[in-house]
Coordinates of C-alpha atoms in Angstrom, one line a residue:
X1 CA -26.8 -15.2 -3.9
X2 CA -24.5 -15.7 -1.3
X3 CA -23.6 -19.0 0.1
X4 CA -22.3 -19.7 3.8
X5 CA -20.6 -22.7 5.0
X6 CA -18.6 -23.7 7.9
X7 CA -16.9 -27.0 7.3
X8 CA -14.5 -28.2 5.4
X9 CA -16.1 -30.6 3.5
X10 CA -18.6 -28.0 2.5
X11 CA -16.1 -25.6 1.1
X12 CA -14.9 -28.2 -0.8
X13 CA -18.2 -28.8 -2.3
X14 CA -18.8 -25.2 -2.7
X15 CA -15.4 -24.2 -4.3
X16 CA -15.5 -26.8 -6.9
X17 CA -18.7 -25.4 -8.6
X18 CA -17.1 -21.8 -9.0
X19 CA -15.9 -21.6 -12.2
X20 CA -13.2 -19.1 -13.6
X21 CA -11.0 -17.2 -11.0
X22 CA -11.5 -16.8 -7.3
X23 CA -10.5 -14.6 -5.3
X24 CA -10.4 -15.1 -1.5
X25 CA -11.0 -12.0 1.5
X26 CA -9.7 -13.5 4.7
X27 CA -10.8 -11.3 7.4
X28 CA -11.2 -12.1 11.2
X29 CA -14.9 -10.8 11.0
X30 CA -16.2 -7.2 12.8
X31 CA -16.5 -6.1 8.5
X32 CA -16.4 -2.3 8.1
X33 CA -15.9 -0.3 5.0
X34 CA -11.9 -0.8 5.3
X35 CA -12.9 -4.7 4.6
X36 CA -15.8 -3.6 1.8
X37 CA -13.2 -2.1 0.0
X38 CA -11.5 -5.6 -0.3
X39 CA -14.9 -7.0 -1.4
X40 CA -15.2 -4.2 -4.1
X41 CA -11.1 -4.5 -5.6
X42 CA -11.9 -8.4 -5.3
X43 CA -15.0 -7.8 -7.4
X44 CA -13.7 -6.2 -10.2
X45 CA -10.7 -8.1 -10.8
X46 CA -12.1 -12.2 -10.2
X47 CA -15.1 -14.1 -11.2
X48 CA -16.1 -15.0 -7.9
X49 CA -15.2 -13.5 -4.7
X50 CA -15.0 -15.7 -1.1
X51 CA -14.9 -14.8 2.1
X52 CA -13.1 -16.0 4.9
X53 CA -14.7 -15.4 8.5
X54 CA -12.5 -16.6 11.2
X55 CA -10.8 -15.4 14.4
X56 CA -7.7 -17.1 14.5
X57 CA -6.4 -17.8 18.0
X58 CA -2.9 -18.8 16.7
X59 CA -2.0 -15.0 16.1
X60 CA -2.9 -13.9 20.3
X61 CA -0.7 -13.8 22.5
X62 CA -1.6 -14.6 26.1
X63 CA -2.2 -11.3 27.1
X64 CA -4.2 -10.1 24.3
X65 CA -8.1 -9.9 23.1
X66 CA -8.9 -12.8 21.7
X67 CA -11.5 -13.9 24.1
X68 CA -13.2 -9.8 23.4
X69 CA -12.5 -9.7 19.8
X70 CA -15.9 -9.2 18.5
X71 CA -17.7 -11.9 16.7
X72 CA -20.4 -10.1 14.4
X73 CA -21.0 -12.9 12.0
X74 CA -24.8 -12.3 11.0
X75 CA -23.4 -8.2 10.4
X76 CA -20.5 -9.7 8.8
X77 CA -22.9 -11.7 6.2
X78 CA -24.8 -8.6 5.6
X79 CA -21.7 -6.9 4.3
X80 CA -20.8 -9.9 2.3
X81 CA -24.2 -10.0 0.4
X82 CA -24.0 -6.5 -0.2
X83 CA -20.5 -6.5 -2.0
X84 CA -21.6 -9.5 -4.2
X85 CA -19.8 -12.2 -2.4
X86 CA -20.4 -15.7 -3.8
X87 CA -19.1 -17.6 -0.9
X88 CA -18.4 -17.2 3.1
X89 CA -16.4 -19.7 4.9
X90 CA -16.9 -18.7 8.7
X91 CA -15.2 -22.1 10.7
X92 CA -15.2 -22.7 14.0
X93 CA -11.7 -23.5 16.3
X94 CA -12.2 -27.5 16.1
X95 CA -12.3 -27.6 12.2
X96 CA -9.6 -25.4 11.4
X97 CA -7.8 -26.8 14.2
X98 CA -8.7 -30.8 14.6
X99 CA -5.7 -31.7 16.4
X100 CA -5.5 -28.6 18.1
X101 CA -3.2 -25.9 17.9
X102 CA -0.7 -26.6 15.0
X103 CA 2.3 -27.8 16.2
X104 CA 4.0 -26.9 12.6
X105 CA 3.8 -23.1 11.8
X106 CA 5.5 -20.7 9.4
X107 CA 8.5 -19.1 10.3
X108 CA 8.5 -15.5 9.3
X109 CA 12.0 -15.1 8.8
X110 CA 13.8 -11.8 10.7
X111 CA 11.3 -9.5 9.3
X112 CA 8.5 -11.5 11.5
X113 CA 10.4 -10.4 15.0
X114 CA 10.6 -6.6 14.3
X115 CA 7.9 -3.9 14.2
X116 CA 4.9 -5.6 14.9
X117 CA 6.7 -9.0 15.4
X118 CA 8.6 -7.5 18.4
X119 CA 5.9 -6.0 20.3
X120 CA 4.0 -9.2 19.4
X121 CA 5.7 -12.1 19.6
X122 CA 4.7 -15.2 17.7
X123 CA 2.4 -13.2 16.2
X124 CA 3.5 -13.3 12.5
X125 CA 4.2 -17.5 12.8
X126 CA 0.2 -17.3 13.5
X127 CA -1.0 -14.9 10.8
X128 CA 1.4 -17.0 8.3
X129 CA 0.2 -20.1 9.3
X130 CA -3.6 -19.6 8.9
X131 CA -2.8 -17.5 5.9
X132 CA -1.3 -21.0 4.5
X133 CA -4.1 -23.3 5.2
X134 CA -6.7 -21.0 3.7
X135 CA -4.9 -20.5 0.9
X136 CA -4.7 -24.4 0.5
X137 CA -8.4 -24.8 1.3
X138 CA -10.0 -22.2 -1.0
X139 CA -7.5 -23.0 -3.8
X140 CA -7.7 -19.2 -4.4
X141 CA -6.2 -17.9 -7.7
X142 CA -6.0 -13.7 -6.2
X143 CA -6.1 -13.1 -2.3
X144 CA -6.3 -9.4 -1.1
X145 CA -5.1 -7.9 2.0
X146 CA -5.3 -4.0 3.3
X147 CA -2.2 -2.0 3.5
X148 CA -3.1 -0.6 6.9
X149 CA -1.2 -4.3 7.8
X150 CA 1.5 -3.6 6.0
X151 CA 3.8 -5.9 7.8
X152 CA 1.6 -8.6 6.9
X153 CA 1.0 -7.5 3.5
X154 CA 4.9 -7.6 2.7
X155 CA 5.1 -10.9 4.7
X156 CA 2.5 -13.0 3.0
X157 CA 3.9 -11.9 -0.2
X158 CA 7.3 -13.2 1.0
X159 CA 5.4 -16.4 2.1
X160 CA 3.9 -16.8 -1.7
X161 CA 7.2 -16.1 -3.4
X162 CA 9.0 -17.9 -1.4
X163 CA 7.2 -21.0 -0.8
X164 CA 5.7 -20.8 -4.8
X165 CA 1.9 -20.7 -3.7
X166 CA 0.5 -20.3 -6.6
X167 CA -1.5 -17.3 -6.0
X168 CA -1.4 -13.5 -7.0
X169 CA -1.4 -11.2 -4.0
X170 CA -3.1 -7.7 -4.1
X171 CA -2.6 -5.0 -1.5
X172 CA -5.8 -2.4 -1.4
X173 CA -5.2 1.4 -0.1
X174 CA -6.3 2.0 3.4
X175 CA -9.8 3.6 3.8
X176 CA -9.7 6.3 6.7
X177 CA -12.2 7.9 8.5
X178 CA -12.9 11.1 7.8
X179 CA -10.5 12.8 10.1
X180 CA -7.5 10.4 9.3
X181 CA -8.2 7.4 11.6
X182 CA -7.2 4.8 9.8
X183 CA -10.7 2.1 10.0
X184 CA -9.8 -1.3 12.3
X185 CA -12.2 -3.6 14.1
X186 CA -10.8 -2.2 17.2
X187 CA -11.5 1.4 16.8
X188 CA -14.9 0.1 18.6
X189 CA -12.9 -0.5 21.8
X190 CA -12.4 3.5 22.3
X191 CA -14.0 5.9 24.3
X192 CA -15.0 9.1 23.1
X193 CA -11.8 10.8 24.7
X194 CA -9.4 7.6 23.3
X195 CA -11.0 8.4 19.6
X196 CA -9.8 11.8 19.5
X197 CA -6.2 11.2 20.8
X198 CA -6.1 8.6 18.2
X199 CA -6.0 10.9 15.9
X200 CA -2.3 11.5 16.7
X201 CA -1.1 8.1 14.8
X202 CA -2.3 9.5 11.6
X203 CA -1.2 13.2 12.4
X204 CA 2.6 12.3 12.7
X205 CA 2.5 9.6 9.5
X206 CA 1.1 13.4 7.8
X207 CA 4.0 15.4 9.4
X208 CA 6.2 13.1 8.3
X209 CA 4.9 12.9 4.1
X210 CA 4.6 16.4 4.1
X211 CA 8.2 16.8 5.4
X212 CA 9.5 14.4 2.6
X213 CA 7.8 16.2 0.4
X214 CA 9.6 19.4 1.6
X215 CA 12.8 17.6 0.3
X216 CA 13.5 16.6 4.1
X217 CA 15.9 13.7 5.5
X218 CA 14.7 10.0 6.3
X219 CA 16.3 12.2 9.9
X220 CA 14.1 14.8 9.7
X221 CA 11.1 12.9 8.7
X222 CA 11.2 11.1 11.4
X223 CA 11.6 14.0 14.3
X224 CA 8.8 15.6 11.9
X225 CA 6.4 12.7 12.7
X226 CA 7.3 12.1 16.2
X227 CA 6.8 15.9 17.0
X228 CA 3.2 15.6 15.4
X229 CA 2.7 12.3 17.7
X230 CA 3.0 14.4 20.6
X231 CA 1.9 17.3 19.9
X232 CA -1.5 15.3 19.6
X233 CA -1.3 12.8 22.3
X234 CA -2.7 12.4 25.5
X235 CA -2.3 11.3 28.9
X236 CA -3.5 7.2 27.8
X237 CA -1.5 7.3 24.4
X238 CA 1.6 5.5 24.5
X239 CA 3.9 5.1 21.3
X240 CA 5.2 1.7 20.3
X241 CA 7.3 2.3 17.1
X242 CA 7.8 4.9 14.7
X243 CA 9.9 3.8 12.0
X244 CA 11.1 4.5 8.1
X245 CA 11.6 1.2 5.8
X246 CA 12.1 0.7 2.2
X247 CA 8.9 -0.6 0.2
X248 CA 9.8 -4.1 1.7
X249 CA 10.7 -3.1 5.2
X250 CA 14.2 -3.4 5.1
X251 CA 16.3 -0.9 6.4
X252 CA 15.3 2.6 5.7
X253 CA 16.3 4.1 2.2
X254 CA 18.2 7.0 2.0
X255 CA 16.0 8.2 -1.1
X256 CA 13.2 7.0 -3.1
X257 CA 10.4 5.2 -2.1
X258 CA 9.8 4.5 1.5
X259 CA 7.6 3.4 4.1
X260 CA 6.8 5.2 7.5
X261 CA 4.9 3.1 9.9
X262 CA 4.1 3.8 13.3
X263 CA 2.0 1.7 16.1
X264 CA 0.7 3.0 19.6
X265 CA -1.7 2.0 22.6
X266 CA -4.7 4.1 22.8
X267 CA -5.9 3.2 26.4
X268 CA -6.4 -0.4 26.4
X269 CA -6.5 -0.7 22.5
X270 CA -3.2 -1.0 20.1
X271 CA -3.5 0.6 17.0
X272 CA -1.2 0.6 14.0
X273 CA -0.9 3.1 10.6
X274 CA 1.1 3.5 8.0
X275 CA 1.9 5.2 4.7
X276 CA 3.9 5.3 1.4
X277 CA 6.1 8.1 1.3
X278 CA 9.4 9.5 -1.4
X279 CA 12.0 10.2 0.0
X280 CA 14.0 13.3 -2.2
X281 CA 16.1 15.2 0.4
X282 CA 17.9 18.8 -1.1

């Protein structure tokens, strides 16, 4: 049985009859199987699993799609009875917000200006913020993010070690689509034409592993996935970033563990991807 509620003073109410651990999804709504396997890992490893349902205007810039995000809530609760959720919190604006937008947000630090942060700005003082007050308000004991938002993976673990939350953060693997698309709420936006050349995010992140794997150069991984990117690209495909970072984005390792991230516009859409590589150069 899955309960829904949309105030505060309901999730209060509702959270304090859930006994052992919880273990908090927060998702923007638009669920797909990327978010089910959140559901699932938060399944097996908490007593109770809630769901967080709320597009959060803090983290849109002016230019951006909040006002098109889709809203799919009565989908969304499908999904969440489905993987065994025992409580949904979908707010609106006014009662996350009261006193409107917060005046007091989360710094991110320097890693909140780059990658993401610098095509986006103010993006990651938004995500952080919300992250924050949900966190407070569910009083969750595990929370569970995707690794296709890597960035904001690493952040919001900074976030909990350095501000003590006292809550365990779990990344899940991303779930791709059959061809390598990496599944987002905004795949949806592309046409036919844009869905193919999307394909040429997860192509170079493929070029790139395999050349590490080859015994290559953080160097040569690179020009390895940027050749892939445009060998695949189209005339509406513009790259962002493509970049190599240690496991906590900072400054690419020479060897060892590493992180290749890259982010483009597909038409109208911007999409981002990323994946774990070792780096072992001969």
């Amino acid at each position: 049985m899955t309960t829904v509620v949309h105030t505060r003073a309901e999730l209060a109410a509702a959270r304090s009859a859930l006994t052992g651990t919880v273990g908090v999804v927060m998702t923007m709504g638009a669920l797909h199987a990327g978010h089910e396997s959140l559901l699932r890992a938060a399944r097996e490893q908490a007593d109770h699993v809630l769901v967080t349902v709320f597009v959060n205007p803090l983290q849109f810039g002016p230019n951006e799609d909040f006002d098109r995000y889709p809203r799919t809530l009565d989908e969304d609760l499908d999904v969440c009875r489905r993987a065994g959720a025992d409580l949904v919190f979908a707010p609106s604006v006014a009662e996350m917000y009261p006193d409107g937008a917060s005046r007091v947000r989360l710094d991110p630090g320097r890693l909140g200006g780059e990658l993401e942060g610098e095509s986006r700005p103010g993006f990651f003082h938004g995500v952080l913020t919300v992250v924050l007050k949900l966190l407070q308000l569910t009083r969750a004991d595990l929370t569970f993010f995707g690794e296709k938002d890597y960035q904001q993976l690493t952040l919001v673990r900074r976030m909990v070690r350095d501000l003590d939350v006292p809550v365990r953060v779990v990344g899940v693997p991303t779930v791709r689509e059959p061809d390598g698309l990496a599944l987002s709420s905004r795949n949806r936006y592309l046409s036919p034409t844009e869905r193919a050349t999307a394909r040429s995010l997860s192509a170079a992140l493929h070029a790139g592993s395999l050349a590490a794997s080859d015994g290559a150069t953080a160097a040569d991984v690179l020009a390895a996935a940027n050749a892939a990117f445009y060998q695949h690209d189209g005339p509406d495909v513009e790259l962002d970033y493509l970049a190599l970072a240690d496991p906590d984005l900072e400054p690419g390792p020479v060897t060892g563990p590493a992180r290749l991230l890259i982010a483009a516009r597909v038409g109208t859409t911007r999409l981002i991807d990323n994946l774990a590589i070792r780096l072992d150069p001969r």
